[in-house]
Short mmCIF file of C-alpha atoms in Angstrom, two decimals:
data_model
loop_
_atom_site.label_atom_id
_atom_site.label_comp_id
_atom_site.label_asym_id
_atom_site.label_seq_id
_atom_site.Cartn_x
_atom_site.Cartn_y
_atom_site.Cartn_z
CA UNK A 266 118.77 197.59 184.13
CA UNK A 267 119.56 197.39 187.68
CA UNK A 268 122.99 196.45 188.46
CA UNK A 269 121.84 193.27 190.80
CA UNK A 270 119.99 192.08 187.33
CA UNK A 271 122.82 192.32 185.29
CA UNK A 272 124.54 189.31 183.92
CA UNK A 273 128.44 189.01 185.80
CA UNK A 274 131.10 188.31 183.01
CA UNK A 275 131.49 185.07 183.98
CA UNK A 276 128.06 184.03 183.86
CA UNK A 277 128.32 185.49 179.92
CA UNK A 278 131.25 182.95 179.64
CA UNK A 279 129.51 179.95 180.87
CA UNK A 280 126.23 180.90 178.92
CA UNK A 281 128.49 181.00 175.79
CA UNK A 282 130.57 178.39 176.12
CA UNK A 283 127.61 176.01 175.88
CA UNK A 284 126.32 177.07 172.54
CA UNK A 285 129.30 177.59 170.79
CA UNK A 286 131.67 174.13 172.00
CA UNK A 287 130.51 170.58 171.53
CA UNK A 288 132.08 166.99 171.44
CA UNK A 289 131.58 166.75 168.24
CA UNK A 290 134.44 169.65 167.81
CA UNK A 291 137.31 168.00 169.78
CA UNK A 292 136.72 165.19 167.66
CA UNK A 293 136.58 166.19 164.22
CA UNK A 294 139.65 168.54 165.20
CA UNK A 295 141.75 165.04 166.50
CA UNK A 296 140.77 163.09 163.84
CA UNK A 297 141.77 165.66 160.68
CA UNK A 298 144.55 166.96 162.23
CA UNK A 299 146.38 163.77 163.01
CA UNK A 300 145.50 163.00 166.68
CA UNK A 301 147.51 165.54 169.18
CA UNK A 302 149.24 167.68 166.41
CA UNK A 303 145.89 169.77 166.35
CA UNK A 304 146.74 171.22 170.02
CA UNK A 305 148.89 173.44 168.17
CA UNK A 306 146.52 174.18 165.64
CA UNK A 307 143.66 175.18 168.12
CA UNK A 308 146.17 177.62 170.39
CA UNK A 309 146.93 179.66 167.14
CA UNK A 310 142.89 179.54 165.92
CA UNK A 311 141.87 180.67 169.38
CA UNK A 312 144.16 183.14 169.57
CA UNK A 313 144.58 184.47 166.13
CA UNK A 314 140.74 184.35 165.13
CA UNK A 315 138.37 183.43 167.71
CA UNK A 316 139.31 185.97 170.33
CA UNK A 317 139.04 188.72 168.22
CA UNK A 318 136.34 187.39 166.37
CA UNK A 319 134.25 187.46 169.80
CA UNK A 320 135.14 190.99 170.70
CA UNK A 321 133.75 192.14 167.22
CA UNK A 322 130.66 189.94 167.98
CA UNK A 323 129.75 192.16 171.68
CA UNK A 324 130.65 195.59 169.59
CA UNK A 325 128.22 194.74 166.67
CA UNK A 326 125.59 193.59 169.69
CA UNK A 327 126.05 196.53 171.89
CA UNK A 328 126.14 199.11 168.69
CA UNK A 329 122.58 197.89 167.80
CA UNK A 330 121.03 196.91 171.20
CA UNK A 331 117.42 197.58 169.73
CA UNK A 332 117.89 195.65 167.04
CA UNK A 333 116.85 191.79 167.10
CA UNK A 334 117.51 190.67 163.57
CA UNK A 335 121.13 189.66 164.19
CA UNK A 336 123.43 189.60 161.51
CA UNK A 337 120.91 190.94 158.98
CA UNK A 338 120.05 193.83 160.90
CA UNK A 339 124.10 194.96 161.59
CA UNK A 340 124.30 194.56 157.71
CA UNK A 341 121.13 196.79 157.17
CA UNK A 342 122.26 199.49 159.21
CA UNK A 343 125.75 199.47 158.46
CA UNK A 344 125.35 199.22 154.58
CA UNK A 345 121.60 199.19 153.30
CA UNK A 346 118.57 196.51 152.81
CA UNK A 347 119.92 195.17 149.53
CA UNK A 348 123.16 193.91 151.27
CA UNK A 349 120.92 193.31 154.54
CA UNK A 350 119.11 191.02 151.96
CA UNK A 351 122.24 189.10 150.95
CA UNK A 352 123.06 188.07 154.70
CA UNK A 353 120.01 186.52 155.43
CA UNK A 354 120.01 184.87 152.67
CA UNK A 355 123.09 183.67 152.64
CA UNK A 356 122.26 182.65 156.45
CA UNK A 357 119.30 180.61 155.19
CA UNK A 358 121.22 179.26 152.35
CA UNK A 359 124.28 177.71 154.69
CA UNK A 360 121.37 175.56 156.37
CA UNK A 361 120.78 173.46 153.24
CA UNK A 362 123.37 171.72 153.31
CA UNK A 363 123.39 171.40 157.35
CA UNK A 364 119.83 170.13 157.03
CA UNK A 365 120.62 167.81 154.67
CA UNK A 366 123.32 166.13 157.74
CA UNK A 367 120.79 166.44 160.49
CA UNK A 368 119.07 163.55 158.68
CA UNK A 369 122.17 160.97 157.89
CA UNK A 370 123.46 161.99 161.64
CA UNK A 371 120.08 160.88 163.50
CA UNK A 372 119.89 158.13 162.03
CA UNK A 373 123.33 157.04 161.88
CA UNK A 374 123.13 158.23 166.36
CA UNK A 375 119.81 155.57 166.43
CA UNK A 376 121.46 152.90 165.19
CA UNK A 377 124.11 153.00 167.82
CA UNK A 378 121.36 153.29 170.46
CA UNK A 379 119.74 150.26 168.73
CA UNK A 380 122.24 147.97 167.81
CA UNK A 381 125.32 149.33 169.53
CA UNK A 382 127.74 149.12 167.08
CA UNK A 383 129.12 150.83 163.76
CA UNK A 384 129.35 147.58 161.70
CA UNK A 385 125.06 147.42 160.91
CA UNK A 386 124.71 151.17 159.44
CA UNK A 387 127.87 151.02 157.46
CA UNK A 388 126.56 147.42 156.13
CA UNK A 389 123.83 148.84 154.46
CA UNK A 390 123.78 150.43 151.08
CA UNK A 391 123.99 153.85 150.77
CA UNK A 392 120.87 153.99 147.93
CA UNK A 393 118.87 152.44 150.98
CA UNK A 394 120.44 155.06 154.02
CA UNK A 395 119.99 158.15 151.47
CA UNK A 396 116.50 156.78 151.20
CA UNK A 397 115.81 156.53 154.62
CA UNK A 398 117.35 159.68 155.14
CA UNK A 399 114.66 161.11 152.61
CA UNK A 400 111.96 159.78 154.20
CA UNK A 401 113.26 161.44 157.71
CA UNK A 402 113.69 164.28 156.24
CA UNK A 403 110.29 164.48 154.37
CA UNK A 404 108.75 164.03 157.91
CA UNK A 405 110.19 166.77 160.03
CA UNK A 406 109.80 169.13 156.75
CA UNK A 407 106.03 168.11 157.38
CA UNK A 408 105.97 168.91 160.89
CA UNK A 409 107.20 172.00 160.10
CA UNK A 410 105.31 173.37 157.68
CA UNK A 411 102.53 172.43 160.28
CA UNK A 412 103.40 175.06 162.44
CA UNK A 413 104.61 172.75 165.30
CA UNK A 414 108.00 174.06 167.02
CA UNK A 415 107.64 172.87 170.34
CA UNK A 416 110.82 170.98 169.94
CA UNK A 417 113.18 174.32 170.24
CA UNK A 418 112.70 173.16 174.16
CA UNK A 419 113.81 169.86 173.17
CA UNK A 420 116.68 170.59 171.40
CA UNK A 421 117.90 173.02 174.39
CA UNK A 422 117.77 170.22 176.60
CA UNK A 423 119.44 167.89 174.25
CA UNK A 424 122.01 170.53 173.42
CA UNK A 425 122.76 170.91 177.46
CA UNK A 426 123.07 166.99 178.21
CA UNK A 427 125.44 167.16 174.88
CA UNK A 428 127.82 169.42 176.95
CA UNK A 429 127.68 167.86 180.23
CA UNK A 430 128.71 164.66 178.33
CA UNK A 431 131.46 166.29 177.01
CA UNK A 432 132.66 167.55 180.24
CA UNK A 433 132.32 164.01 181.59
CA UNK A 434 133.82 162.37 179.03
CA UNK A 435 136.81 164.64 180.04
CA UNK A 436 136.54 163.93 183.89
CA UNK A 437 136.05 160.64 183.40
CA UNK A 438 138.59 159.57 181.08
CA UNK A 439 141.69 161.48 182.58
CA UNK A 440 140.46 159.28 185.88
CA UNK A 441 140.29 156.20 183.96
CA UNK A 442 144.32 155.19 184.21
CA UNK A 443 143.29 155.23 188.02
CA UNK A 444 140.60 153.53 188.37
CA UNK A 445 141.51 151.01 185.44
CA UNK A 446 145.36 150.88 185.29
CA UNK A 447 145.30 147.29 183.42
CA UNK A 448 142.99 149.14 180.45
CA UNK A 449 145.05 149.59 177.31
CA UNK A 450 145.97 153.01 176.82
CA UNK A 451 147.71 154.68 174.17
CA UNK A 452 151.32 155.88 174.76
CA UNK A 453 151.34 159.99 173.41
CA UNK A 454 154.32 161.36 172.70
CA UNK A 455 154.23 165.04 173.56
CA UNK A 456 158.11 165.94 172.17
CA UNK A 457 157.78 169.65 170.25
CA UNK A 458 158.63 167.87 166.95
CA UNK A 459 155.25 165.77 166.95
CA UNK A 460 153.14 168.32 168.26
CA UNK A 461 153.89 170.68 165.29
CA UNK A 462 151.77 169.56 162.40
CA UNK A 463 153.10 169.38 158.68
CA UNK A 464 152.33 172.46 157.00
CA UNK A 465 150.89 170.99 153.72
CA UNK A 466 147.79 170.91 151.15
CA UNK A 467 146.11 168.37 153.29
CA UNK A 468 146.37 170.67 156.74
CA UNK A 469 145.34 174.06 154.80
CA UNK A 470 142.35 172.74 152.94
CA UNK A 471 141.12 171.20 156.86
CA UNK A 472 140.98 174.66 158.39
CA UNK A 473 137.52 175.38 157.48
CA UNK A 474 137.07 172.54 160.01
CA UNK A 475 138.31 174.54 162.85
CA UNK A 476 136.44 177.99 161.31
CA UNK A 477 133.46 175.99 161.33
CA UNK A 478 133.68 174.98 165.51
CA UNK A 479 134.76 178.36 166.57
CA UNK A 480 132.23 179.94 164.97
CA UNK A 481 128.57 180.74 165.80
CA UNK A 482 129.12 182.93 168.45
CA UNK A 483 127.37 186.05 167.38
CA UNK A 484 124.07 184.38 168.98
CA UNK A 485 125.65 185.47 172.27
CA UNK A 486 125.31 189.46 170.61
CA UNK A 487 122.09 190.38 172.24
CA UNK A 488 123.50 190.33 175.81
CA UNK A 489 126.04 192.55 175.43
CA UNK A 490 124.63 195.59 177.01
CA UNK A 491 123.00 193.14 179.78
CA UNK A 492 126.41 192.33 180.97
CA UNK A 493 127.67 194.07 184.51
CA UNK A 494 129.82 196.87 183.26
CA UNK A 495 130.11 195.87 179.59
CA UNK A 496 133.08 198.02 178.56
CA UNK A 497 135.00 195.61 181.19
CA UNK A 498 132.79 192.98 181.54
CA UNK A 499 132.23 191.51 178.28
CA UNK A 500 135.79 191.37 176.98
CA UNK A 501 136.23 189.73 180.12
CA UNK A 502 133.51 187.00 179.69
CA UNK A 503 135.25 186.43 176.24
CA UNK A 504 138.73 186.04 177.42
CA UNK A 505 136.98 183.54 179.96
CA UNK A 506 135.40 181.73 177.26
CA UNK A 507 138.40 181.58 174.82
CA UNK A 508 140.19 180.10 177.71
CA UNK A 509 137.53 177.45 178.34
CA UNK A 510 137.09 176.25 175.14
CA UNK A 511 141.34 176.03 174.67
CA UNK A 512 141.39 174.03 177.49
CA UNK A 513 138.30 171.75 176.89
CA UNK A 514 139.93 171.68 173.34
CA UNK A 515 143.33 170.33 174.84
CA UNK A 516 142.47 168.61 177.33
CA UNK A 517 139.46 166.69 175.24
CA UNK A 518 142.26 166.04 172.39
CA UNK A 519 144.76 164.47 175.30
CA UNK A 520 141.58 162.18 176.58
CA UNK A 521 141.35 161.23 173.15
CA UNK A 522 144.56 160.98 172.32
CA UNK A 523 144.71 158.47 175.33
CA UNK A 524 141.96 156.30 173.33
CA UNK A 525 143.00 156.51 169.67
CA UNK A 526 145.98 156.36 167.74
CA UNK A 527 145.94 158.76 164.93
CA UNK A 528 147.76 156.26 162.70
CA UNK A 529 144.58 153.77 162.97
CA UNK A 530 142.37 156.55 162.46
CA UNK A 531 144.41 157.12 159.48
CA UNK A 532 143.55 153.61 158.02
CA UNK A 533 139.89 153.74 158.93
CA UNK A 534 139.20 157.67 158.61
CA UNK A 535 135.52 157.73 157.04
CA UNK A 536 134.84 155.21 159.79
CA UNK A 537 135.91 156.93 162.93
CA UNK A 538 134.45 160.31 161.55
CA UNK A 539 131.08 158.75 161.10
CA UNK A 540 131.55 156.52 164.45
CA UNK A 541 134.24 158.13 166.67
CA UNK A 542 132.13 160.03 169.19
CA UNK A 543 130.07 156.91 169.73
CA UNK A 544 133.10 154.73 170.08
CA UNK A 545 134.93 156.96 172.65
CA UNK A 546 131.56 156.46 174.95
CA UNK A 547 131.72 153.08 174.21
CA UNK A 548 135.17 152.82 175.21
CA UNK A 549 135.05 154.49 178.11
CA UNK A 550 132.28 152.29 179.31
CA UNK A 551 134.39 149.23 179.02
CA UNK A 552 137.36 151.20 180.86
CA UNK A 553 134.27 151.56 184.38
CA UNK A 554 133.16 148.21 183.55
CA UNK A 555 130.18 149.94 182.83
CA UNK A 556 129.16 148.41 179.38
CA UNK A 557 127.42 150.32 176.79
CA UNK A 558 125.57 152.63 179.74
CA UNK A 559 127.87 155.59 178.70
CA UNK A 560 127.34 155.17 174.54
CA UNK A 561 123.66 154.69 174.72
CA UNK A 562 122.96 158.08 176.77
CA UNK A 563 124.85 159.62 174.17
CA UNK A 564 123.38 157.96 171.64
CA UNK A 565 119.93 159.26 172.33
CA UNK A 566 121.19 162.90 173.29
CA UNK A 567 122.37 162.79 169.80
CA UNK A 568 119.36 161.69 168.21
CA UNK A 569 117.29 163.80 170.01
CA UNK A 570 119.66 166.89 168.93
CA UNK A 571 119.81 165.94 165.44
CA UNK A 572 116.52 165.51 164.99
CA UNK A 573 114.98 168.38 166.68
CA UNK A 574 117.59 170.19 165.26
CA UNK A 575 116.35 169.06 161.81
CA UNK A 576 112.74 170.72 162.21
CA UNK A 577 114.23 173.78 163.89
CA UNK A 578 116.81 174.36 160.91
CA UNK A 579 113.80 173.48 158.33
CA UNK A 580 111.45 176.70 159.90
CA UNK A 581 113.97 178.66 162.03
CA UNK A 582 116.55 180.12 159.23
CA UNK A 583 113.75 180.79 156.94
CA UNK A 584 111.44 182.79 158.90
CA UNK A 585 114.41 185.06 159.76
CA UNK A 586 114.96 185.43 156.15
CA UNK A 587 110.91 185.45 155.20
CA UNK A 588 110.03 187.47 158.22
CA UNK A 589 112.15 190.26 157.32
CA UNK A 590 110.04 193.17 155.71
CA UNK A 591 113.21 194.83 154.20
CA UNK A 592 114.04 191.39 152.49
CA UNK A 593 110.67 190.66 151.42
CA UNK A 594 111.56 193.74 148.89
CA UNK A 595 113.89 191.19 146.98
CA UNK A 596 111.97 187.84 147.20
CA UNK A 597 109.20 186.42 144.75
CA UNK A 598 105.52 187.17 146.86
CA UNK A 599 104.89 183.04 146.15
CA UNK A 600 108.05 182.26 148.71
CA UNK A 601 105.86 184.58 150.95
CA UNK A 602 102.65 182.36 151.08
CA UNK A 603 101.65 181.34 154.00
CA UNK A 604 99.40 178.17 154.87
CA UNK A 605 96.79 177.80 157.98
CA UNK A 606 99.17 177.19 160.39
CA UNK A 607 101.53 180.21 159.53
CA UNK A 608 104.73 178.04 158.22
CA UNK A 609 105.79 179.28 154.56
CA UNK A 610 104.95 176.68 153.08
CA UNK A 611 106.54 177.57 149.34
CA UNK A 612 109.67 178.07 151.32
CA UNK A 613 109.51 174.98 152.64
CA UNK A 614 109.05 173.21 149.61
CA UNK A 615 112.19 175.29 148.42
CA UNK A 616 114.33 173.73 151.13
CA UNK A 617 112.73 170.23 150.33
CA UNK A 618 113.75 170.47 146.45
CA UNK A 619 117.50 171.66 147.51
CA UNK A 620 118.30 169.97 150.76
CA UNK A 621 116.41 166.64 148.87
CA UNK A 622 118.82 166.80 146.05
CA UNK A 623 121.45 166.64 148.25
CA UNK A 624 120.54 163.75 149.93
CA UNK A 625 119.61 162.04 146.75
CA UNK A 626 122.92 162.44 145.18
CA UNK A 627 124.83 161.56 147.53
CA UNK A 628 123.22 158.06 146.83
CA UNK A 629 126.32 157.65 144.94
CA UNK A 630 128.74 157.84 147.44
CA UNK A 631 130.24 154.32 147.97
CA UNK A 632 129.57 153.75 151.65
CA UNK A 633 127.66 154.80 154.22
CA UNK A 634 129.91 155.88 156.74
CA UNK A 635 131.72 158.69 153.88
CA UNK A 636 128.39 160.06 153.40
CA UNK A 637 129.10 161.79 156.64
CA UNK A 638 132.45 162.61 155.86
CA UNK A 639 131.39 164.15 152.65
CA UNK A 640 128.59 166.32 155.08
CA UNK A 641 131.07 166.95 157.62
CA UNK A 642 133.76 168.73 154.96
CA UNK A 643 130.54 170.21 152.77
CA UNK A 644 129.03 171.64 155.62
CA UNK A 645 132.78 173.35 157.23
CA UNK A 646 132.83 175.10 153.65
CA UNK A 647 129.10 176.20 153.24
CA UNK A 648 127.95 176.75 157.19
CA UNK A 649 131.44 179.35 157.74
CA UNK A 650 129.82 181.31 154.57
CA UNK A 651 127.86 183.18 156.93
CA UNK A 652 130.74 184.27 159.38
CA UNK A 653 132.13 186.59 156.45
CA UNK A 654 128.97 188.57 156.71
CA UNK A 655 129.89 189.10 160.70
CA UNK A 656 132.97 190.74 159.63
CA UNK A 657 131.77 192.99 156.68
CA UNK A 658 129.57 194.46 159.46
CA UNK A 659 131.91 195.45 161.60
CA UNK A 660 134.33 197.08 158.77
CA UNK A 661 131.13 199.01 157.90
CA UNK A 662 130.69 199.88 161.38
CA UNK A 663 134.17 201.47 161.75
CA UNK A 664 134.11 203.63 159.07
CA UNK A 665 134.01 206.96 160.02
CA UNK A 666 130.66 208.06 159.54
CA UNK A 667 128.85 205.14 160.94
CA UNK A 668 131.42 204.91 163.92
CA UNK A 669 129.96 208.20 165.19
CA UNK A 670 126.46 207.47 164.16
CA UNK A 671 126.03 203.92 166.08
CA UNK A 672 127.72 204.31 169.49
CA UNK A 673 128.17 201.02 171.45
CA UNK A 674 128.99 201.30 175.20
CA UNK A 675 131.32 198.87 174.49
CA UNK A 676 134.00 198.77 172.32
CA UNK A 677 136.44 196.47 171.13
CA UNK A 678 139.63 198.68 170.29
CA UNK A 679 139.16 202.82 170.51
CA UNK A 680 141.84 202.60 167.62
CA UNK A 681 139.76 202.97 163.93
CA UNK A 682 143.17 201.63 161.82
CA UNK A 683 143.66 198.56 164.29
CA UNK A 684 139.71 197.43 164.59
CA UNK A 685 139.52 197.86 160.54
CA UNK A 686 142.86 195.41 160.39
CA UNK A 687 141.40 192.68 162.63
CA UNK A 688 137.97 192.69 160.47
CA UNK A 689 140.06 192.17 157.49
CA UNK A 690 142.02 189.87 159.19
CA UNK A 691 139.40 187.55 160.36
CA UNK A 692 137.29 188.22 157.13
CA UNK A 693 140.34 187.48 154.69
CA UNK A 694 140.76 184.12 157.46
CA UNK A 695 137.36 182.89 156.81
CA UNK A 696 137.44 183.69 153.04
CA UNK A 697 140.75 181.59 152.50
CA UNK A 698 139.69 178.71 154.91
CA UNK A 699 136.47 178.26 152.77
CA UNK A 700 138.11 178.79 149.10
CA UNK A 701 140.93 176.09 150.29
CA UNK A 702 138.44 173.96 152.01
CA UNK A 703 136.66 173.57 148.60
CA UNK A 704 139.75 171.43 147.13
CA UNK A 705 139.32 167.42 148.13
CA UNK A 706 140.79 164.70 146.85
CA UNK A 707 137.69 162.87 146.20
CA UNK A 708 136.47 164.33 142.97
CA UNK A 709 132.65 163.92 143.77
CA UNK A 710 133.13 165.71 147.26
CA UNK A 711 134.89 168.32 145.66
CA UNK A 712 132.36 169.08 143.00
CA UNK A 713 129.90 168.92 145.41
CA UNK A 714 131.69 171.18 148.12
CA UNK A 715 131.97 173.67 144.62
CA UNK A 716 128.50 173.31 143.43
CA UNK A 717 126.84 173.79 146.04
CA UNK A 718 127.90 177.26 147.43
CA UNK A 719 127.73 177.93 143.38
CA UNK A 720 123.85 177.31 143.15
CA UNK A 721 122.75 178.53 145.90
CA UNK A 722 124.58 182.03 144.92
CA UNK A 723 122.68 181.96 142.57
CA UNK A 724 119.50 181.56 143.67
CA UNK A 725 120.33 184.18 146.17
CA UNK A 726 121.08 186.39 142.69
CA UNK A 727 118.29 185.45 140.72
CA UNK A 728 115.32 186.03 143.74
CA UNK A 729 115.49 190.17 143.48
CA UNK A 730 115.55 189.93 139.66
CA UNK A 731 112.29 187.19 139.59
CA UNK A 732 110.85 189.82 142.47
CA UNK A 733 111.64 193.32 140.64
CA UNK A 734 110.01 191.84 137.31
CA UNK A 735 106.90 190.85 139.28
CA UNK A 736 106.55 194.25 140.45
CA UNK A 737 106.85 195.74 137.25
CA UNK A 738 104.46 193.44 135.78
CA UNK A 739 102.30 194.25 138.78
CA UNK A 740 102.45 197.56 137.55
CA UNK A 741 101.88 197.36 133.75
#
């Protein structure tokens, strides 16, 4: 590629920053990490895990250029189709439970747009919400088994308008003392002793929370060898972004810290979780005189994203899985079947019976607004299952043998003993972040944060044995 058509490092950084940051990260950060305290928390995960995590990311891409299957394909190459099998399924698997909250989130993002307030939603029963939900979700799986996809467009746009909000939320509220100086504002007290965070059960079992923002960024992989010089250009680009998202990460958590007081939060937790990102809008609104102008937008970002988001998740995950002729070695031919309009249509029904059950029990859950809690903390355990994968790839990839055999132009360290310590490192991170993120007070979120992962292991275990007895009785 010409040099005037390759991508400059910073345009890598910008084009990265907006898939892998959103508002809903700065929030779910401020509100389990008691308000400002998570500042702290964020320098040491940016620095500690996501940095090097994103450097592993452009080596994996730019070893395997010509390959497009992502994760999956890293895994094939690095340590053969049975494993390769494993990480796309465990890739489709983590969306079960995410599909499962696409539904409870767009509707819970309508009702702001429609009644413009928390109190309606959280009023009604869950039975009837986990009903609803049901019936959302049974819809979208429809439209996606009918081959219709046009909404990946949709949820681009969505996903863009998300981030601009964010940005102006920023903007606007570090202005709004200014412009507003009579507003009520909450007094932060930025001392060292309140910005260090209590070191107890409560903050380690929450880190999967901050695993599960950072993460993601391997989509970014295939531009790797597109970037202007990549052996200086991409570490640069991820430097950039690692210092974007720290400071949209601080400075978001000081605008909200401006807003909120951690100690009402505190009182009210399942209700700012499910309600806070609305409310900030909402509140920034009234500080412009502006009304409910601000919320609404959001508002119908949101339930744009979530629901065309929803489909995407449905047919998206399991096509990459489906689609893959070395998995297809290790899956039952019926998940295979296609219908008329080319959606696999078994495998949909698959994700209907296990994302369904999910909605159904949590039926259960007294209230509304802690169904999303319960999704929020079920889906920081399950979704950061597939970031382990990342780093078994890259450990596989530094051994000696496949180090010479797959040369990237770019490189994250020359050194084999210190790239083989930061996979561990970030590997070991992810695995203790999800075992400790499985313990919950509530003993119904807790089973369900355990269960969950359990099952679908197993499913994941039990597909090659159902497949290699359907061969052999192919055979006989």
């Amino acid at each position: 590629m010409d040099n005037a058509k390759k991508i400059k490092w910073y345009s890598l950084a910008f084009m990265a920053f907006s898939t892998v940051w959103g508002f809903g990260n700065v929030l779910n950060g401020f509100i389990y990490f008691n308000g400002i305290q998570v500042i702290f928390s964020w320098i040491l995960m940016f620095a500690l895990y996501f940095v090097p995590y994103a450097l592993m990311v452009g080596e994996l891409g730019s070893a395997f250029k010509n390959h497009g299957g992502g994760v999956s394909s890293w895994v094939h190459e690095t340590m053969g189709p049975k494993l390769a099998y494993y990480a796309g399924f465990t890739y489709w698997a983590c969306h079960i439970t995410y599909i499962a909250s696409k539904g409870s989130g767009g509707l819970k993002a309508l009702s702001w747009v429609v009644f413009q307030n928390s109190t309606v939603f959280a009023s009604i029963k869950p039975l009837y919400i986990q009903l609803a939900t049901l019936a959302v979700f049974l819809f979208f799986s429809w439209v996606a088994s009918r081959g219709l996809t046009p909404l990946k467009a949709l949820t681009g746009a969505a996903g863009t308008s998300m981030f601009v909000m964010s940005i102006l939320y920023i903007i606007m509220m570090f202005a709004a003392p200014a412009i507003n100086p009579n507003s009520h504002f909450v007094s932060m007290d930025f001392s060292w002793k309140n910005l260090i965070p209590q070191f107890n059960g409560k903050y380690f079992t929450s880190l999967s929370i901050l695993v599960f923002a950072v993460g993601g960024c391997e989509k970014i992989s295939p531009y790797v060898n597109k970037v202007e010089n990549p052996d200086k250009g991409f570490p640069k680009g991820m430097i950039a972004l690692a210092i974007m998202v720290m400071v949209c990460a601080i400075l978001g958590t000081v605008a909200m810290g401006m807003m909120f007081s951690p100690a009402e939060i505190a009182k009210n937790f399942d209700h700012y979780n499910a309600n806070g990102s609305y409310i900030a809008f909402q509140k920034l609104g009234e500080y412009y005189s502006m009304g409910n102008i601000l919320m609404i937008i959001y508002a119908i970002c949101n339930t744009i994203g979530q629901f065309s988001t929803l489909v995407l998740s449905i047919d998206a995950p399991l096509r990459m899985l489906l689609d893959n002729k070395d998995a297809r070695e290790y899956i039952p031919s019926k998940l295979l079947k296609k219908n008329k309009f080319g959606a696999y249509i078994n495998g949909i029904w698959l994700v209907v019976i296990l994302s369904g059950s999910i909605i159904l029990v949590q039926s259960f859950v007294p209230g509304a607004d802690k169904v999303l809690t319960q999704l929020t903390k079920l889906n920081a355990v399950c979704m950061t299952l597939r970031y382990l994968w990342v780093f078994a790839a890259y450990i596989a990839l530094r051994t000696a043998v496949n180090y010479v055999k797959f040369p990237a132009e770019y490189r994250f360290v020359k050194n084999q003993v210190i790239a083989k310590f930061f996979g561990f490192w970030c590997f070991g991170v992810t695995a203790a972040c999800d075992i400790l993120g499985m313990y919950d007070a509530d003993g119904f979120t807790m089973a369900l944060k355990i269960i969950a992962p359990l099952v679908l292991l197993a499913l994941g275990l039990i597909m090659p044995v159902l497949a290699k007895r359907e061969k052999e009785s192919q055979n006989a």
